[in-house]
Coordinates of C-alpha atoms in Angstrom, one line a residue:
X1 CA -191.6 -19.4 153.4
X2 CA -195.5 -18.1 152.9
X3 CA -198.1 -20.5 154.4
X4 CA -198.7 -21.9 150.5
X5 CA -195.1 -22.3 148.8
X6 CA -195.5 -21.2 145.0
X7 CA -192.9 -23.9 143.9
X8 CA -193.3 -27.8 145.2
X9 CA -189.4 -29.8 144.4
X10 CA -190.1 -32.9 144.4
X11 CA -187.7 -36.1 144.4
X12 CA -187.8 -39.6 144.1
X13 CA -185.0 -41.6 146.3
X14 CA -183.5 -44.8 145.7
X15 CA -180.0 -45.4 148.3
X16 CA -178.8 -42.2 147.4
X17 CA -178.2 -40.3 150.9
X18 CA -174.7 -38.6 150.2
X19 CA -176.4 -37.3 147.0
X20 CA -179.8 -36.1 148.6
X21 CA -177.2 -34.7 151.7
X22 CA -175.6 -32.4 148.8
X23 CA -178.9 -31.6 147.1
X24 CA -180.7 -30.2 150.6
X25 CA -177.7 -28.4 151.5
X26 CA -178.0 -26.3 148.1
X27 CA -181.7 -26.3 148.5
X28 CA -181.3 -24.7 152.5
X29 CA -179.0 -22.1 150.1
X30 CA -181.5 -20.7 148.0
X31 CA -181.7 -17.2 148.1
X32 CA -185.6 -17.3 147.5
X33 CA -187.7 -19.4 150.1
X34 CA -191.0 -19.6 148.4
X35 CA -190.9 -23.4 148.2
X36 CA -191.3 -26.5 149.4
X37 CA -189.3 -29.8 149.3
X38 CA -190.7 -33.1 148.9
X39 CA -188.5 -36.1 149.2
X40 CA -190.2 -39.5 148.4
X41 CA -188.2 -42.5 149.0
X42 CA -188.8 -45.3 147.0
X43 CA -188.5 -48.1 149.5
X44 CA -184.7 -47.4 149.7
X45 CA -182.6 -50.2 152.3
X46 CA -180.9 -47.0 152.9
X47 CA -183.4 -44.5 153.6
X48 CA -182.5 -40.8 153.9
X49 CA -184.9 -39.0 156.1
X50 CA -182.9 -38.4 158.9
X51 CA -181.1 -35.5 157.0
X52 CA -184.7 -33.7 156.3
X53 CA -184.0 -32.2 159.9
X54 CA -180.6 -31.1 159.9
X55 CA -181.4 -28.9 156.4
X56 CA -184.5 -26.6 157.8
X57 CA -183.7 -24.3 155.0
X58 CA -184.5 -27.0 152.3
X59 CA -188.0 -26.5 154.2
X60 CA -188.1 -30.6 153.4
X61 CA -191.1 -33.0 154.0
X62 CA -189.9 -37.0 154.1
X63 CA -192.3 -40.1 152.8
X64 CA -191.5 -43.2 152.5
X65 CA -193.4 -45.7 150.0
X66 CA -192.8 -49.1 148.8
X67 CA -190.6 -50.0 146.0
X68 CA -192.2 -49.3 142.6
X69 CA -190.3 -47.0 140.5
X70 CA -189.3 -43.0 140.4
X71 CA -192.2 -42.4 137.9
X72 CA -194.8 -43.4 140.5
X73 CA -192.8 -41.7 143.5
X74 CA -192.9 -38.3 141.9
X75 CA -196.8 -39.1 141.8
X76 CA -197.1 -39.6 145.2
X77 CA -195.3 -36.3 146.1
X78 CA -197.3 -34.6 143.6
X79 CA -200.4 -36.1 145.7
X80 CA -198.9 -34.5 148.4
X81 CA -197.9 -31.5 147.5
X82 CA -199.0 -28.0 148.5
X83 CA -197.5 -25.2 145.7
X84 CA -199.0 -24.1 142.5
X85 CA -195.3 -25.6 140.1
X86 CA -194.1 -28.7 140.9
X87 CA -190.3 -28.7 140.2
X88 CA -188.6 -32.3 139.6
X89 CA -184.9 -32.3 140.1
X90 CA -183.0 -36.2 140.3
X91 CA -181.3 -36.8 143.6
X92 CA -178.0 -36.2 141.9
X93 CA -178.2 -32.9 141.2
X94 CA -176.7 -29.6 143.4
X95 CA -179.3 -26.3 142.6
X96 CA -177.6 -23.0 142.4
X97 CA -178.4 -20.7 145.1
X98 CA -180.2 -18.4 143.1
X99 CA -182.5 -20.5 141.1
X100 CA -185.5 -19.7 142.2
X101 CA -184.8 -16.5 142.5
X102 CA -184.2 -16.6 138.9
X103 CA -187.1 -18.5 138.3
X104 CA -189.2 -16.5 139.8
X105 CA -188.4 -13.8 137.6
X106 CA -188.5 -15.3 134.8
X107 CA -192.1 -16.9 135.4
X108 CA -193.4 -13.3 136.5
X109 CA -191.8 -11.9 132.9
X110 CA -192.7 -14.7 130.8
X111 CA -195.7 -17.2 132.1
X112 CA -195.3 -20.8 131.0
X113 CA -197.0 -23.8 131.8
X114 CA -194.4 -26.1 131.8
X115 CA -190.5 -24.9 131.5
X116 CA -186.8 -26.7 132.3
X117 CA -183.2 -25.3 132.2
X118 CA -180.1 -26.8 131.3
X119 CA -177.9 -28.9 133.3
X120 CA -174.1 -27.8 133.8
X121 CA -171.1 -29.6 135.5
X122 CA -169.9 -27.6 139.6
X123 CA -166.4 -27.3 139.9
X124 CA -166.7 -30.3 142.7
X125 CA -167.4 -32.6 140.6
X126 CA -164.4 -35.1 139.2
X127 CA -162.5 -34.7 135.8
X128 CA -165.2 -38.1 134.6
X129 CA -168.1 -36.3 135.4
X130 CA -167.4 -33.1 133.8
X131 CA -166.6 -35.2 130.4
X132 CA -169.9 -36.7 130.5
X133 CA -171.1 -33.4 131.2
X134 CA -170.1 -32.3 127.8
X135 CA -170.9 -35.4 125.9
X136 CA -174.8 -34.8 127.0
X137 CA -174.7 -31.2 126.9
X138 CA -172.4 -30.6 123.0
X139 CA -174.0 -29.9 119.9
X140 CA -171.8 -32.0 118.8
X141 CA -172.9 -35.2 120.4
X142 CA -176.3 -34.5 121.0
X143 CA -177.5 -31.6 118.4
X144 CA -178.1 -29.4 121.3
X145 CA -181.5 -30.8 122.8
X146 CA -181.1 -30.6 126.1
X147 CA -180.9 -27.1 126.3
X148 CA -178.0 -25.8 124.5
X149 CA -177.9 -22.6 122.6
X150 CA -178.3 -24.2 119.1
X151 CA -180.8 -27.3 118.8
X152 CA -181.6 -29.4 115.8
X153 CA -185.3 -29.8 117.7
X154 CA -187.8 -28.1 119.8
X155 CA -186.6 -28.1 123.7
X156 CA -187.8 -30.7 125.8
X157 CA -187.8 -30.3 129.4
X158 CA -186.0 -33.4 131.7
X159 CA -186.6 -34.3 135.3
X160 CA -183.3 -33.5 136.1
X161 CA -184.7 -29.9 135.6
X162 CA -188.4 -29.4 134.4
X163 CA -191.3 -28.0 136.1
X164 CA -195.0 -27.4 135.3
X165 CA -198.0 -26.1 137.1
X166 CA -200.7 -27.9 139.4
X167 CA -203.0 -27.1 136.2
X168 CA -201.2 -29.1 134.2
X169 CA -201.3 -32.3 136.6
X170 CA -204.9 -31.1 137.2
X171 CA -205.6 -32.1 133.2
X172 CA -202.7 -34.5 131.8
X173 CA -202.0 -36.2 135.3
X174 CA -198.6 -38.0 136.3
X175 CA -195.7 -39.7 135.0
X176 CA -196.3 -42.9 133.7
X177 CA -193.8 -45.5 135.0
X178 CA -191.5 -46.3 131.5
X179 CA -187.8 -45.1 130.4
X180 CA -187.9 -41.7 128.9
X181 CA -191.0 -40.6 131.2
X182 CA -190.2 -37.1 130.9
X183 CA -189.9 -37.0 127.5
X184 CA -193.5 -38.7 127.2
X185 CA -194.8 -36.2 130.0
X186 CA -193.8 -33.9 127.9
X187 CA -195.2 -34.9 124.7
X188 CA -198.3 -35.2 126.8
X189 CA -198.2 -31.8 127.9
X190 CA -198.0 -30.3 124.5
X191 CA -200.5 -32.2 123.0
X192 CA -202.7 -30.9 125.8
X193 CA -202.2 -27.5 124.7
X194 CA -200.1 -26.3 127.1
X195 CA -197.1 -23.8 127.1
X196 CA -193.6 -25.0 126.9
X197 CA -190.2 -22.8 127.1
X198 CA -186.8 -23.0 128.3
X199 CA -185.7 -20.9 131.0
X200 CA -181.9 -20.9 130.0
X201 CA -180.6 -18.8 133.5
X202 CA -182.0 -21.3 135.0
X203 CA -179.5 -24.1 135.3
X204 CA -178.5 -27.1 137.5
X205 CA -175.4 -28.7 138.4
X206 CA -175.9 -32.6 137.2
X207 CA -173.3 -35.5 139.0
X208 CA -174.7 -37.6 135.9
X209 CA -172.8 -41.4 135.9
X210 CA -169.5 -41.3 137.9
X211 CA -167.7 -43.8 135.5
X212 CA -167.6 -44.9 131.9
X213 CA -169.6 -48.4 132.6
X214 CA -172.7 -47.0 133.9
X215 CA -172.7 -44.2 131.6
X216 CA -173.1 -46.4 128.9
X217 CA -176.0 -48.6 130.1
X218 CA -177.6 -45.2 131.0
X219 CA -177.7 -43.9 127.5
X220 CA -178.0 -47.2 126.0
X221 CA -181.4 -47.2 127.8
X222 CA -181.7 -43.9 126.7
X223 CA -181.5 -45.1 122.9
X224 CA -184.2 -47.8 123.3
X225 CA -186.4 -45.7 125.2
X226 CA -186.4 -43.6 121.9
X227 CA -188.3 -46.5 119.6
X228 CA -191.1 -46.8 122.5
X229 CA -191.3 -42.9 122.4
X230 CA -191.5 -43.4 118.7
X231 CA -194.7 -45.9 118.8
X232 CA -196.9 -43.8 121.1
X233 CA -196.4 -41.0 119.3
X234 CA -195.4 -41.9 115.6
X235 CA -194.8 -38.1 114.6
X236 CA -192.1 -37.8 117.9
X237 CA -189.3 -39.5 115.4
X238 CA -186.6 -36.5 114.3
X239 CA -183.6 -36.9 112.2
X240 CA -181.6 -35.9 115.5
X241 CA -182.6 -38.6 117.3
X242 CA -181.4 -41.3 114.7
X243 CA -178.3 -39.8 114.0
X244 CA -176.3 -42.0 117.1
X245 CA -177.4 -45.0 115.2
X246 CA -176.4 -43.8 112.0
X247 CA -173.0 -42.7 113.3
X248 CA -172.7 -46.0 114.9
X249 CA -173.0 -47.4 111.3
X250 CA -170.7 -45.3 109.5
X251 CA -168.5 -45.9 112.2
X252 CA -168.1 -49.5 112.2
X253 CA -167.9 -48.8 108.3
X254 CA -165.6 -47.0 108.4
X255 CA -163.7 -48.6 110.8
X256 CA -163.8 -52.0 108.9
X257 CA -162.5 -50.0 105.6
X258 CA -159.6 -48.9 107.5
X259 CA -158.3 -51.8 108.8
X260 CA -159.0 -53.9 105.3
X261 CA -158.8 -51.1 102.4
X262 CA -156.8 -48.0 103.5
X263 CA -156.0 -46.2 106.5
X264 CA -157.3 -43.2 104.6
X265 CA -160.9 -44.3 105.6
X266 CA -159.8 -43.8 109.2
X267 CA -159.3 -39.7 108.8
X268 CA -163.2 -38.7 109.3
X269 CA -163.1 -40.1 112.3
X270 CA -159.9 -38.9 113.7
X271 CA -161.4 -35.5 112.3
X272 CA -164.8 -36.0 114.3
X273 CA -162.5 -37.2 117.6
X274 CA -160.3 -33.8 117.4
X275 CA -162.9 -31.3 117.0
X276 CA -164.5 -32.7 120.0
X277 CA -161.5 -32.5 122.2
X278 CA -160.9 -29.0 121.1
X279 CA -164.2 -27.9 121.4
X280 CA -164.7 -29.5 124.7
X281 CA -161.1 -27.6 125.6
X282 CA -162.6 -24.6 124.9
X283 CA -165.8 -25.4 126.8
X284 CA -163.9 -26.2 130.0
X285 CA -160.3 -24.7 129.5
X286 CA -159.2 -28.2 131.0
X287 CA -157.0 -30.7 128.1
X288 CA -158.1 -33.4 131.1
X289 CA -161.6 -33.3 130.5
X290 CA -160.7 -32.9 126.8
X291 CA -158.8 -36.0 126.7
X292 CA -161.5 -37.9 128.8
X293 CA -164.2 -36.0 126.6
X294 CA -163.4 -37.6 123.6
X295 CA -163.9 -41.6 124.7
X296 CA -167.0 -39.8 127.0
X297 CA -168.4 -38.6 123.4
X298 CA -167.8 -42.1 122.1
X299 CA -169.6 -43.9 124.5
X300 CA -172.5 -41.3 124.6
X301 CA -173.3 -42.1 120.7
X302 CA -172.4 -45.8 120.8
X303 CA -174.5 -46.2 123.8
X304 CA -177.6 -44.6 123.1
X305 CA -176.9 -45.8 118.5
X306 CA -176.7 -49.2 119.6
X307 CA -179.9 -49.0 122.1
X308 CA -181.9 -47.6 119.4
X309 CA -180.9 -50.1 116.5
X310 CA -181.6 -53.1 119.2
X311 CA -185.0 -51.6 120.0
X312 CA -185.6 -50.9 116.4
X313 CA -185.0 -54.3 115.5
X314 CA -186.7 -55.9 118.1
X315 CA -190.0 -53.8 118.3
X316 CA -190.5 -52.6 115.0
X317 CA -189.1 -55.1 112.6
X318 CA -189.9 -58.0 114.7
X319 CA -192.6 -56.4 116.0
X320 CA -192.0 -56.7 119.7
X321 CA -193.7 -53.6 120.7
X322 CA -197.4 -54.3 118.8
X323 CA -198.5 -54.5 122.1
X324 CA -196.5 -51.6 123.9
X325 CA -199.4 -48.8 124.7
X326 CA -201.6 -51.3 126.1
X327 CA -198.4 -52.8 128.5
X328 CA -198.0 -49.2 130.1
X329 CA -201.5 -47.7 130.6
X330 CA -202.0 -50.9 132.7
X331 CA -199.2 -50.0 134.8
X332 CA -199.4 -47.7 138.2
X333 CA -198.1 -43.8 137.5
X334 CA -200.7 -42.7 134.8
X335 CA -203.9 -40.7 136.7
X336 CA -206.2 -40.7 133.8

């Protein structure tokens, strides 16, 4: 590594050591050195530092802070850290070996001010994990946002896999400390002017939930955080994001038909279910994760549809969130 690393990772911890052990052993991997790794732990009962020093390749530095959320502990690594990109990856995730060797190309051919690549399941991880993997990653489950080769929106970079330079923190400042801070920071960014692209060779390998229960609460949150989105920024609301809600709808519809009118009402769904179990057996040539695709899939849309009709109902029609911008810019994680 240079005296000044061009790339700063930096990653917020909360009692997550056999993930953060599996993320600095792909980090001390990398083919290209030219960064540094920044691990904040966010007042974890099981803090993680002691495995900073048995990965000297990650080229890690440890800090421990209070408890106060991951927005505010990527802040205080960004505070602290010394390269011109910071790179945000979640403690979950394994990074190819050549990443930034790729990234580093790919910044020299194309500049951009703030970038992200796709996420993608490692052949490690469990027959559960690689179904959600597909449910997040499938145009047909979530229009192909977050990354995929056909979107029904412009790409947003995540904090699973985003980055942006120190001149960007320099002028917009930090994550503020909400659900769906990355897709604010983001918003933020490209107000601000700045350049935003997807680096698609660039991806990471994402554990995501390991089972059906937390995935759900995790994109249910996901939904919710959507209607805040929608009320600092009223022009953020696409026809992509409401469709889980509106499939939720036409589901229970349909449903309801089918058990009290005909079975014939049933068929769309069944037709919906099959496609993605054969699309997601051609996607990972595995009729496992097929099979546990298709309830995966469910769960993803009824999850994040039911989160956004409850946070629809609560903060616009009852309007619950009147007071929502002025709740978060008093909270910690915004610099300006």
């Amino acid at each position: 590594m240079t005296d000044k690393p061009r790339f700063s990772v930096i990653v917020p911890v909360y009692n997550r050591i056999d993930e953060v052990r599996d993320l600095l052993e792909s980090l001390a991997a990398q083919t290209c050195k030219n960064f540094e790794t920044v691990i904040v732990e966010d007042g974890s009962t099981e803090p993680c530092g002691h495995l900073v020093g048995e990965y000297p390749g990650a080229n890690a530095r440890y800090f421990f802070k209070s408890n106060e959320g991951r927005s505010i502990a990527r802040n205080h690594g960004m505070e602290r850290a010394e390269g011109d990109y910071f790179i945000f990856f979640d403690s979950d995730c394994v990074i190819p070996p050549t990443y930034f060797e790729t990234l580093s190309k790919a910044l020299d051919t194309n500049p951009l001010d703030c970038f992200g690549g796709p996420d993608a399941a490692h052949d490690s991880f469990t027959s559960t994990q690689k179904a959600i993997n597909y449910s997040m990653t499938s145009f047909l489950t979530t229009g192909g946002i977050r990354g995929g080769k056909i979107s029904m929106e412009k790409f947003v970079p995540r904090t699973f896999n985003m980055g942006f330079s120190r001149r960007v923190y320099e002028k917009v400042g930090g994550f503020r400390e909400m659900f769906s801070e990355d897709i604010d920071m983001s918003t933020r960014i490209r107000e601000a002017g700045f350049s935003i692209g997807l680096v698609r060779e660039a991806p990471v390998y994402h554990k995501r939930r390991v089972d059906f229960r937390k995935f759900f609460r995790q994109v249910h949150v996901f939904g919710m955080s959507r209607i805040t989105l929608k009320l600092l920024y009223p022009g953020s609301l696409k026809l992509v994001h409401t469709l889980p809600a509106l499939a939720v709808i036409i589901g229970v519809a349909l449903l309801l038909l089918g058990i009290f009118v005909s079975p014939l009402w049933l068929v769309p769904l069944g037709v919906y279910l099959m496609a993605i179990f054969f699309s997601a057996l051609v996607s990972t040539g595995s009729p496992l994760i097929a099979l546990k695709a298709v309830p995966a899939s469910v769960i993803q849309i009824t999850g994040y549809g039911t989160g956004f009709i409850r946070a629809y109902v609560s903060k616009i029609l009852l309007g619950g969130g009147r007071d929502l911008q002025q709740e978060i810019d008093m909270r910690k994680g915004n610099k300006n």
